[in-house]
């Protein structure tokens, strides 16, 4: 679902970038 994908992307973007 696009909604879940967008939410996941937001959550990941909030977390610090990992190598």
PDBML (XML) file of the C-alpha atoms, coordinates in Angstrom:
<?xml version="1.0" encoding="UTF-8" ?>
<PDBx:datablock datablockName="MODEL"
   xmlns:PDBx="http://pdbml.pdb.org/schema/pdbx-v50.xsd"
   xmlns:xsi="http://www.w3.org/2001/XMLSchema-instance"
   xsi:schemaLocation="http://pdbml.pdb.org/schema/pdbx-v50.xsd pdbx-v50.xsd">
   <PDBx:atom_siteCategory>
      <PDBx:atom_site id="1">
         <PDBx:B_iso_or_equiv>0.00</PDBx:B_iso_or_equiv>
         <PDBx:Cartn_x>0.000</PDBx:Cartn_x>
         <PDBx:Cartn_y>0.000</PDBx:Cartn_y>
         <PDBx:Cartn_z>0.000</PDBx:Cartn_z>
         <PDBx:auth_asym_id>A</PDBx:auth_asym_id>
         <PDBx:auth_atom_id>CA</PDBx:auth_atom_id>
         <PDBx:auth_comp_id>UNK</PDBx:auth_comp_id>
         <PDBx:auth_seq_id>1</PDBx:auth_seq_id>
         <PDBx:group_PDB>ATOM</PDBx:group_PDB>
         <PDBx:label_alt_id xsi:nil="true" />
         <PDBx:label_asym_id>A</PDBx:label_asym_id>
         <PDBx:label_atom_id>CA</PDBx:label_atom_id>
         <PDBx:label_comp_id>UNK</PDBx:label_comp_id>
         <PDBx:label_entity_id>1</PDBx:label_entity_id>
         <PDBx:label_seq_id>1</PDBx:label_seq_id>
         <PDBx:occupancy>1.00</PDBx:occupancy>
         <PDBx:pdbx_PDB_model_num>1</PDBx:pdbx_PDB_model_num>
         <PDBx:type_symbol>C</PDBx:type_symbol>
      </PDBx:atom_site>
      <PDBx:atom_site id="2">
         <PDBx:B_iso_or_equiv>0.00</PDBx:B_iso_or_equiv>
         <PDBx:Cartn_x>1.308</PDBx:Cartn_x>
         <PDBx:Cartn_y>3.458</PDBx:Cartn_y>
         <PDBx:Cartn_z>-0.842</PDBx:Cartn_z>
         <PDBx:auth_asym_id>A</PDBx:auth_asym_id>
         <PDBx:auth_atom_id>CA</PDBx:auth_atom_id>
         <PDBx:auth_comp_id>UNK</PDBx:auth_comp_id>
         <PDBx:auth_seq_id>2</PDBx:auth_seq_id>
         <PDBx:group_PDB>ATOM</PDBx:group_PDB>
         <PDBx:label_alt_id xsi:nil="true" />
         <PDBx:label_asym_id>A</PDBx:label_asym_id>
         <PDBx:label_atom_id>CA</PDBx:label_atom_id>
         <PDBx:label_comp_id>UNK</PDBx:label_comp_id>
         <PDBx:label_entity_id>1</PDBx:label_entity_id>
         <PDBx:label_seq_id>2</PDBx:label_seq_id>
         <PDBx:occupancy>1.00</PDBx:occupancy>
         <PDBx:pdbx_PDB_model_num>1</PDBx:pdbx_PDB_model_num>
         <PDBx:type_symbol>C</PDBx:type_symbol>
      </PDBx:atom_site>
      <PDBx:atom_site id="3">
         <PDBx:B_iso_or_equiv>0.00</PDBx:B_iso_or_equiv>
         <PDBx:Cartn_x>0.220</PDBx:Cartn_x>
         <PDBx:Cartn_y>4.761</PDBx:Cartn_y>
         <PDBx:Cartn_z>2.559</PDBx:Cartn_z>
         <PDBx:auth_asym_id>A</PDBx:auth_asym_id>
         <PDBx:auth_atom_id>CA</PDBx:auth_atom_id>
         <PDBx:auth_comp_id>UNK</PDBx:auth_comp_id>
         <PDBx:auth_seq_id>3</PDBx:auth_seq_id>
         <PDBx:group_PDB>ATOM</PDBx:group_PDB>
         <PDBx:label_alt_id xsi:nil="true" />
         <PDBx:label_asym_id>A</PDBx:label_asym_id>
         <PDBx:label_atom_id>CA</PDBx:label_atom_id>
         <PDBx:label_comp_id>UNK</PDBx:label_comp_id>
         <PDBx:label_entity_id>1</PDBx:label_entity_id>
         <PDBx:label_seq_id>3</PDBx:label_seq_id>
         <PDBx:occupancy>1.00</PDBx:occupancy>
         <PDBx:pdbx_PDB_model_num>1</PDBx:pdbx_PDB_model_num>
         <PDBx:type_symbol>C</PDBx:type_symbol>
      </PDBx:atom_site>
      <PDBx:atom_site id="4">
         <PDBx:B_iso_or_equiv>0.00</PDBx:B_iso_or_equiv>
         <PDBx:Cartn_x>2.347</PDBx:Cartn_x>
         <PDBx:Cartn_y>2.240</PDBx:Cartn_y>
         <PDBx:Cartn_z>4.428</PDBx:Cartn_z>
         <PDBx:auth_asym_id>A</PDBx:auth_asym_id>
         <PDBx:auth_atom_id>CA</PDBx:auth_atom_id>
         <PDBx:auth_comp_id>UNK</PDBx:auth_comp_id>
         <PDBx:auth_seq_id>4</PDBx:auth_seq_id>
         <PDBx:group_PDB>ATOM</PDBx:group_PDB>
         <PDBx:label_alt_id xsi:nil="true" />
         <PDBx:label_asym_id>A</PDBx:label_asym_id>
         <PDBx:label_atom_id>CA</PDBx:label_atom_id>
         <PDBx:label_comp_id>UNK</PDBx:label_comp_id>
         <PDBx:label_entity_id>1</PDBx:label_entity_id>
         <PDBx:label_seq_id>4</PDBx:label_seq_id>
         <PDBx:occupancy>1.00</PDBx:occupancy>
         <PDBx:pdbx_PDB_model_num>1</PDBx:pdbx_PDB_model_num>
         <PDBx:type_symbol>C</PDBx:type_symbol>
      </PDBx:atom_site>
      <PDBx:atom_site id="5">
         <PDBx:B_iso_or_equiv>0.00</PDBx:B_iso_or_equiv>
         <PDBx:Cartn_x>5.286</PDBx:Cartn_x>
         <PDBx:Cartn_y>2.798</PDBx:Cartn_y>
         <PDBx:Cartn_z>2.061</PDBx:Cartn_z>
         <PDBx:auth_asym_id>A</PDBx:auth_asym_id>
         <PDBx:auth_atom_id>CA</PDBx:auth_atom_id>
         <PDBx:auth_comp_id>UNK</PDBx:auth_comp_id>
         <PDBx:auth_seq_id>5</PDBx:auth_seq_id>
         <PDBx:group_PDB>ATOM</PDBx:group_PDB>
         <PDBx:label_alt_id xsi:nil="true" />
         <PDBx:label_asym_id>A</PDBx:label_asym_id>
         <PDBx:label_atom_id>CA</PDBx:label_atom_id>
         <PDBx:label_comp_id>UNK</PDBx:label_comp_id>
         <PDBx:label_entity_id>1</PDBx:label_entity_id>
         <PDBx:label_seq_id>5</PDBx:label_seq_id>
         <PDBx:occupancy>1.00</PDBx:occupancy>
         <PDBx:pdbx_PDB_model_num>1</PDBx:pdbx_PDB_model_num>
         <PDBx:type_symbol>C</PDBx:type_symbol>
      </PDBx:atom_site>
      <PDBx:atom_site id="6">
         <PDBx:B_iso_or_equiv>0.00</PDBx:B_iso_or_equiv>
         <PDBx:Cartn_x>5.151</PDBx:Cartn_x>
         <PDBx:Cartn_y>6.564</PDBx:Cartn_y>
         <PDBx:Cartn_z>2.591</PDBx:Cartn_z>
         <PDBx:auth_asym_id>A</PDBx:auth_asym_id>
         <PDBx:auth_atom_id>CA</PDBx:auth_atom_id>
         <PDBx:auth_comp_id>UNK</PDBx:auth_comp_id>
         <PDBx:auth_seq_id>6</PDBx:auth_seq_id>
         <PDBx:group_PDB>ATOM</PDBx:group_PDB>
         <PDBx:label_alt_id xsi:nil="true" />
         <PDBx:label_asym_id>A</PDBx:label_asym_id>
         <PDBx:label_atom_id>CA</PDBx:label_atom_id>
         <PDBx:label_comp_id>UNK</PDBx:label_comp_id>
         <PDBx:label_entity_id>1</PDBx:label_entity_id>
         <PDBx:label_seq_id>6</PDBx:label_seq_id>
         <PDBx:occupancy>1.00</PDBx:occupancy>
         <PDBx:pdbx_PDB_model_num>1</PDBx:pdbx_PDB_model_num>
         <PDBx:type_symbol>C</PDBx:type_symbol>
      </PDBx:atom_site>
      <PDBx:atom_site id="7">
         <PDBx:B_iso_or_equiv>0.00</PDBx:B_iso_or_equiv>
         <PDBx:Cartn_x>4.877</PDBx:Cartn_x>
         <PDBx:Cartn_y>6.111</PDBx:Cartn_y>
         <PDBx:Cartn_z>6.373</PDBx:Cartn_z>
         <PDBx:auth_asym_id>A</PDBx:auth_asym_id>
         <PDBx:auth_atom_id>CA</PDBx:auth_atom_id>
         <PDBx:auth_comp_id>UNK</PDBx:auth_comp_id>
         <PDBx:auth_seq_id>7</PDBx:auth_seq_id>
         <PDBx:group_PDB>ATOM</PDBx:group_PDB>
         <PDBx:label_alt_id xsi:nil="true" />
         <PDBx:label_asym_id>A</PDBx:label_asym_id>
         <PDBx:label_atom_id>CA</PDBx:label_atom_id>
         <PDBx:label_comp_id>UNK</PDBx:label_comp_id>
         <PDBx:label_entity_id>1</PDBx:label_entity_id>
         <PDBx:label_seq_id>7</PDBx:label_seq_id>
         <PDBx:occupancy>1.00</PDBx:occupancy>
         <PDBx:pdbx_PDB_model_num>1</PDBx:pdbx_PDB_model_num>
         <PDBx:type_symbol>C</PDBx:type_symbol>
      </PDBx:atom_site>
      <PDBx:atom_site id="8">
         <PDBx:B_iso_or_equiv>0.00</PDBx:B_iso_or_equiv>
         <PDBx:Cartn_x>7.844</PDBx:Cartn_x>
         <PDBx:Cartn_y>3.736</PDBx:Cartn_y>
         <PDBx:Cartn_z>6.389</PDBx:Cartn_z>
         <PDBx:auth_asym_id>A</PDBx:auth_asym_id>
         <PDBx:auth_atom_id>CA</PDBx:auth_atom_id>
         <PDBx:auth_comp_id>UNK</PDBx:auth_comp_id>
         <PDBx:auth_seq_id>8</PDBx:auth_seq_id>
         <PDBx:group_PDB>ATOM</PDBx:group_PDB>
         <PDBx:label_alt_id xsi:nil="true" />
         <PDBx:label_asym_id>A</PDBx:label_asym_id>
         <PDBx:label_atom_id>CA</PDBx:label_atom_id>
         <PDBx:label_comp_id>UNK</PDBx:label_comp_id>
         <PDBx:label_entity_id>1</PDBx:label_entity_id>
         <PDBx:label_seq_id>8</PDBx:label_seq_id>
         <PDBx:occupancy>1.00</PDBx:occupancy>
         <PDBx:pdbx_PDB_model_num>1</PDBx:pdbx_PDB_model_num>
         <PDBx:type_symbol>C</PDBx:type_symbol>
      </PDBx:atom_site>
      <PDBx:atom_site id="9">
         <PDBx:B_iso_or_equiv>0.00</PDBx:B_iso_or_equiv>
         <PDBx:Cartn_x>9.905</PDBx:Cartn_x>
         <PDBx:Cartn_y>6.192</PDBx:Cartn_y>
         <PDBx:Cartn_z>4.353</PDBx:Cartn_z>
         <PDBx:auth_asym_id>A</PDBx:auth_asym_id>
         <PDBx:auth_atom_id>CA</PDBx:auth_atom_id>
         <PDBx:auth_comp_id>UNK</PDBx:auth_comp_id>
         <PDBx:auth_seq_id>9</PDBx:auth_seq_id>
         <PDBx:group_PDB>ATOM</PDBx:group_PDB>
         <PDBx:label_alt_id xsi:nil="true" />
         <PDBx:label_asym_id>A</PDBx:label_asym_id>
         <PDBx:label_atom_id>CA</PDBx:label_atom_id>
         <PDBx:label_comp_id>UNK</PDBx:label_comp_id>
         <PDBx:label_entity_id>1</PDBx:label_entity_id>
         <PDBx:label_seq_id>9</PDBx:label_seq_id>
         <PDBx:occupancy>1.00</PDBx:occupancy>
         <PDBx:pdbx_PDB_model_num>1</PDBx:pdbx_PDB_model_num>
         <PDBx:type_symbol>C</PDBx:type_symbol>
      </PDBx:atom_site>
      <PDBx:atom_site id="10">
         <PDBx:B_iso_or_equiv>0.00</PDBx:B_iso_or_equiv>
         <PDBx:Cartn_x>9.063</PDBx:Cartn_x>
         <PDBx:Cartn_y>8.966</PDBx:Cartn_y>
         <PDBx:Cartn_z>6.829</PDBx:Cartn_z>
         <PDBx:auth_asym_id>A</PDBx:auth_asym_id>
         <PDBx:auth_atom_id>CA</PDBx:auth_atom_id>
         <PDBx:auth_comp_id>UNK</PDBx:auth_comp_id>
         <PDBx:auth_seq_id>10</PDBx:auth_seq_id>
         <PDBx:group_PDB>ATOM</PDBx:group_PDB>
         <PDBx:label_alt_id xsi:nil="true" />
         <PDBx:label_asym_id>A</PDBx:label_asym_id>
         <PDBx:label_atom_id>CA</PDBx:label_atom_id>
         <PDBx:label_comp_id>UNK</PDBx:label_comp_id>
         <PDBx:label_entity_id>1</PDBx:label_entity_id>
         <PDBx:label_seq_id>10</PDBx:label_seq_id>
         <PDBx:occupancy>1.00</PDBx:occupancy>
         <PDBx:pdbx_PDB_model_num>1</PDBx:pdbx_PDB_model_num>
         <PDBx:type_symbol>C</PDBx:type_symbol>
      </PDBx:atom_site>
      <PDBx:atom_site id="11">
         <PDBx:B_iso_or_equiv>0.00</PDBx:B_iso_or_equiv>
         <PDBx:Cartn_x>10.030</PDBx:Cartn_x>
         <PDBx:Cartn_y>6.781</PDBx:Cartn_y>
         <PDBx:Cartn_z>9.777</PDBx:Cartn_z>
         <PDBx:auth_asym_id>A</PDBx:auth_asym_id>
         <PDBx:auth_atom_id>CA</PDBx:auth_atom_id>
         <PDBx:auth_comp_id>UNK</PDBx:auth_comp_id>
         <PDBx:auth_seq_id>11</PDBx:auth_seq_id>
         <PDBx:group_PDB>ATOM</PDBx:group_PDB>
         <PDBx:label_alt_id xsi:nil="true" />
         <PDBx:label_asym_id>A</PDBx:label_asym_id>
         <PDBx:label_atom_id>CA</PDBx:label_atom_id>
         <PDBx:label_comp_id>UNK</PDBx:label_comp_id>
         <PDBx:label_entity_id>1</PDBx:label_entity_id>
         <PDBx:label_seq_id>11</PDBx:label_seq_id>
         <PDBx:occupancy>1.00</PDBx:occupancy>
         <PDBx:pdbx_PDB_model_num>1</PDBx:pdbx_PDB_model_num>
         <PDBx:type_symbol>C</PDBx:type_symbol>
      </PDBx:atom_site>
      <PDBx:atom_site id="12">
         <PDBx:B_iso_or_equiv>0.00</PDBx:B_iso_or_equiv>
         <PDBx:Cartn_x>13.305</PDBx:Cartn_x>
         <PDBx:Cartn_y>5.765</PDBx:Cartn_y>
         <PDBx:Cartn_z>8.138</PDBx:Cartn_z>
         <PDBx:auth_asym_id>A</PDBx:auth_asym_id>
         <PDBx:auth_atom_id>CA</PDBx:auth_atom_id>
         <PDBx:auth_comp_id>UNK</PDBx:auth_comp_id>
         <PDBx:auth_seq_id>12</PDBx:auth_seq_id>
         <PDBx:group_PDB>ATOM</PDBx:group_PDB>
         <PDBx:label_alt_id xsi:nil="true" />
         <PDBx:label_asym_id>A</PDBx:label_asym_id>
         <PDBx:label_atom_id>CA</PDBx:label_atom_id>
         <PDBx:label_comp_id>UNK</PDBx:label_comp_id>
         <PDBx:label_entity_id>1</PDBx:label_entity_id>
         <PDBx:label_seq_id>12</PDBx:label_seq_id>
         <PDBx:occupancy>1.00</PDBx:occupancy>
         <PDBx:pdbx_PDB_model_num>1</PDBx:pdbx_PDB_model_num>
         <PDBx:type_symbol>C</PDBx:type_symbol>
      </PDBx:atom_site>
      <PDBx:atom_site id="13">
         <PDBx:B_iso_or_equiv>0.00</PDBx:B_iso_or_equiv>
         <PDBx:Cartn_x>14.100</PDBx:Cartn_x>
         <PDBx:Cartn_y>9.368</PDBx:Cartn_y>
         <PDBx:Cartn_z>7.188</PDBx:Cartn_z>
         <PDBx:auth_asym_id>A</PDBx:auth_asym_id>
         <PDBx:auth_atom_id>CA</PDBx:auth_atom_id>
         <PDBx:auth_comp_id>UNK</PDBx:auth_comp_id>
         <PDBx:auth_seq_id>13</PDBx:auth_seq_id>
         <PDBx:group_PDB>ATOM</PDBx:group_PDB>
         <PDBx:label_alt_id xsi:nil="true" />
         <PDBx:label_asym_id>A</PDBx:label_asym_id>
         <PDBx:label_atom_id>CA</PDBx:label_atom_id>
         <PDBx:label_comp_id>UNK</PDBx:label_comp_id>
         <PDBx:label_entity_id>1</PDBx:label_entity_id>
         <PDBx:label_seq_id>13</PDBx:label_seq_id>
         <PDBx:occupancy>1.00</PDBx:occupancy>
         <PDBx:pdbx_PDB_model_num>1</PDBx:pdbx_PDB_model_num>
         <PDBx:type_symbol>C</PDBx:type_symbol>
      </PDBx:atom_site>
      <PDBx:atom_site id="14">
         <PDBx:B_iso_or_equiv>0.00</PDBx:B_iso_or_equiv>
         <PDBx:Cartn_x>13.589</PDBx:Cartn_x>
         <PDBx:Cartn_y>10.381</PDBx:Cartn_y>
         <PDBx:Cartn_z>10.822</PDBx:Cartn_z>
         <PDBx:auth_asym_id>A</PDBx:auth_asym_id>
         <PDBx:auth_atom_id>CA</PDBx:auth_atom_id>
         <PDBx:auth_comp_id>UNK</PDBx:auth_comp_id>
         <PDBx:auth_seq_id>14</PDBx:auth_seq_id>
         <PDBx:group_PDB>ATOM</PDBx:group_PDB>
         <PDBx:label_alt_id xsi:nil="true" />
         <PDBx:label_asym_id>A</PDBx:label_asym_id>
         <PDBx:label_atom_id>CA</PDBx:label_atom_id>
         <PDBx:label_comp_id>UNK</PDBx:label_comp_id>
         <PDBx:label_entity_id>1</PDBx:label_entity_id>
         <PDBx:label_seq_id>14</PDBx:label_seq_id>
         <PDBx:occupancy>1.00</PDBx:occupancy>
         <PDBx:pdbx_PDB_model_num>1</PDBx:pdbx_PDB_model_num>
         <PDBx:type_symbol>C</PDBx:type_symbol>
      </PDBx:atom_site>
      <PDBx:atom_site id="15">
         <PDBx:B_iso_or_equiv>0.00</PDBx:B_iso_or_equiv>
         <PDBx:Cartn_x>16.163</PDBx:Cartn_x>
         <PDBx:Cartn_y>7.846</PDBx:Cartn_y>
         <PDBx:Cartn_z>12.008</PDBx:Cartn_z>
         <PDBx:auth_asym_id>A</PDBx:auth_asym_id>
         <PDBx:auth_atom_id>CA</PDBx:auth_atom_id>
         <PDBx:auth_comp_id>UNK</PDBx:auth_comp_id>
         <PDBx:auth_seq_id>15</PDBx:auth_seq_id>
         <PDBx:group_PDB>ATOM</PDBx:group_PDB>
         <PDBx:label_alt_id xsi:nil="true" />
         <PDBx:label_asym_id>A</PDBx:label_asym_id>
         <PDBx:label_atom_id>CA</PDBx:label_atom_id>
         <PDBx:label_comp_id>UNK</PDBx:label_comp_id>
         <PDBx:label_entity_id>1</PDBx:label_entity_id>
         <PDBx:label_seq_id>15</PDBx:label_seq_id>
         <PDBx:occupancy>1.00</PDBx:occupancy>
         <PDBx:pdbx_PDB_model_num>1</PDBx:pdbx_PDB_model_num>
         <PDBx:type_symbol>C</PDBx:type_symbol>
      </PDBx:atom_site>
      <PDBx:atom_site id="16">
         <PDBx:B_iso_or_equiv>0.00</PDBx:B_iso_or_equiv>
         <PDBx:Cartn_x>19.868</PDBx:Cartn_x>
         <PDBx:Cartn_y>8.608</PDBx:Cartn_y>
         <PDBx:Cartn_z>11.494</PDBx:Cartn_z>
         <PDBx:auth_asym_id>A</PDBx:auth_asym_id>
         <PDBx:auth_atom_id>CA</PDBx:auth_atom_id>
         <PDBx:auth_comp_id>UNK</PDBx:auth_comp_id>
         <PDBx:auth_seq_id>16</PDBx:auth_seq_id>
         <PDBx:group_PDB>ATOM</PDBx:group_PDB>
         <PDBx:label_alt_id xsi:nil="true" />
         <PDBx:label_asym_id>A</PDBx:label_asym_id>
         <PDBx:label_atom_id>CA</PDBx:label_atom_id>
         <PDBx:label_comp_id>UNK</PDBx:label_comp_id>
         <PDBx:label_entity_id>1</PDBx:label_entity_id>
         <PDBx:label_seq_id>16</PDBx:label_seq_id>
         <PDBx:occupancy>1.00</PDBx:occupancy>
         <PDBx:pdbx_PDB_model_num>1</PDBx:pdbx_PDB_model_num>
         <PDBx:type_symbol>C</PDBx:type_symbol>
      </PDBx:atom_site>
      <PDBx:atom_site id="17">
         <PDBx:B_iso_or_equiv>0.00</PDBx:B_iso_or_equiv>
         <PDBx:Cartn_x>21.331</PDBx:Cartn_x>
         <PDBx:Cartn_y>7.427</PDBx:Cartn_y>
         <PDBx:Cartn_z>8.185</PDBx:Cartn_z>
         <PDBx:auth_asym_id>A</PDBx:auth_asym_id>
         <PDBx:auth_atom_id>CA</PDBx:auth_atom_id>
         <PDBx:auth_comp_id>UNK</PDBx:auth_comp_id>
         <PDBx:auth_seq_id>17</PDBx:auth_seq_id>
         <PDBx:group_PDB>ATOM</PDBx:group_PDB>
         <PDBx:label_alt_id xsi:nil="true" />
         <PDBx:label_asym_id>A</PDBx:label_asym_id>
         <PDBx:label_atom_id>CA</PDBx:label_atom_id>
         <PDBx:label_comp_id>UNK</PDBx:label_comp_id>
         <PDBx:label_entity_id>1</PDBx:label_entity_id>
         <PDBx:label_seq_id>17</PDBx:label_seq_id>
         <PDBx:occupancy>1.00</PDBx:occupancy>
         <PDBx:pdbx_PDB_model_num>1</PDBx:pdbx_PDB_model_num>
         <PDBx:type_symbol>C</PDBx:type_symbol>
      </PDBx:atom_site>
      <PDBx:atom_site id="18">
         <PDBx:B_iso_or_equiv>0.00</PDBx:B_iso_or_equiv>
         <PDBx:Cartn_x>23.184</PDBx:Cartn_x>
         <PDBx:Cartn_y>4.125</PDBx:Cartn_y>
         <PDBx:Cartn_z>8.594</PDBx:Cartn_z>
         <PDBx:auth_asym_id>A</PDBx:auth_asym_id>
         <PDBx:auth_atom_id>CA</PDBx:auth_atom_id>
         <PDBx:auth_comp_id>UNK</PDBx:auth_comp_id>
         <PDBx:auth_seq_id>18</PDBx:auth_seq_id>
         <PDBx:group_PDB>ATOM</PDBx:group_PDB>
         <PDBx:label_alt_id xsi:nil="true" />
         <PDBx:label_asym_id>A</PDBx:label_asym_id>
         <PDBx:label_atom_id>CA</PDBx:label_atom_id>
         <PDBx:label_comp_id>UNK</PDBx:label_comp_id>
         <PDBx:label_entity_id>1</PDBx:label_entity_id>
         <PDBx:label_seq_id>18</PDBx:label_seq_id>
         <PDBx:occupancy>1.00</PDBx:occupancy>
         <PDBx:pdbx_PDB_model_num>1</PDBx:pdbx_PDB_model_num>
         <PDBx:type_symbol>C</PDBx:type_symbol>
      </PDBx:atom_site>
      <PDBx:atom_site id="19">
         <PDBx:B_iso_or_equiv>0.00</PDBx:B_iso_or_equiv>
         <PDBx:Cartn_x>26.262</PDBx:Cartn_x>
         <PDBx:Cartn_y>3.108</PDBx:Cartn_y>
         <PDBx:Cartn_z>6.545</PDBx:Cartn_z>
         <PDBx:auth_asym_id>A</PDBx:auth_asym_id>
         <PDBx:auth_atom_id>CA</PDBx:auth_atom_id>
         <PDBx:auth_comp_id>UNK</PDBx:auth_comp_id>
         <PDBx:auth_seq_id>19</PDBx:auth_seq_id>
         <PDBx:group_PDB>ATOM</PDBx:group_PDB>
         <PDBx:label_alt_id xsi:nil="true" />
         <PDBx:label_asym_id>A</PDBx:label_asym_id>
         <PDBx:label_atom_id>CA</PDBx:label_atom_id>
         <PDBx:label_comp_id>UNK</PDBx:label_comp_id>
         <PDBx:label_entity_id>1</PDBx:label_entity_id>
         <PDBx:label_seq_id>19</PDBx:label_seq_id>
         <PDBx:occupancy>1.00</PDBx:occupancy>
         <PDBx:pdbx_PDB_model_num>1</PDBx:pdbx_PDB_model_num>
         <PDBx:type_symbol>C</PDBx:type_symbol>
      </PDBx:atom_site>
   </PDBx:atom_siteCategory>
</PDBx:datablock>
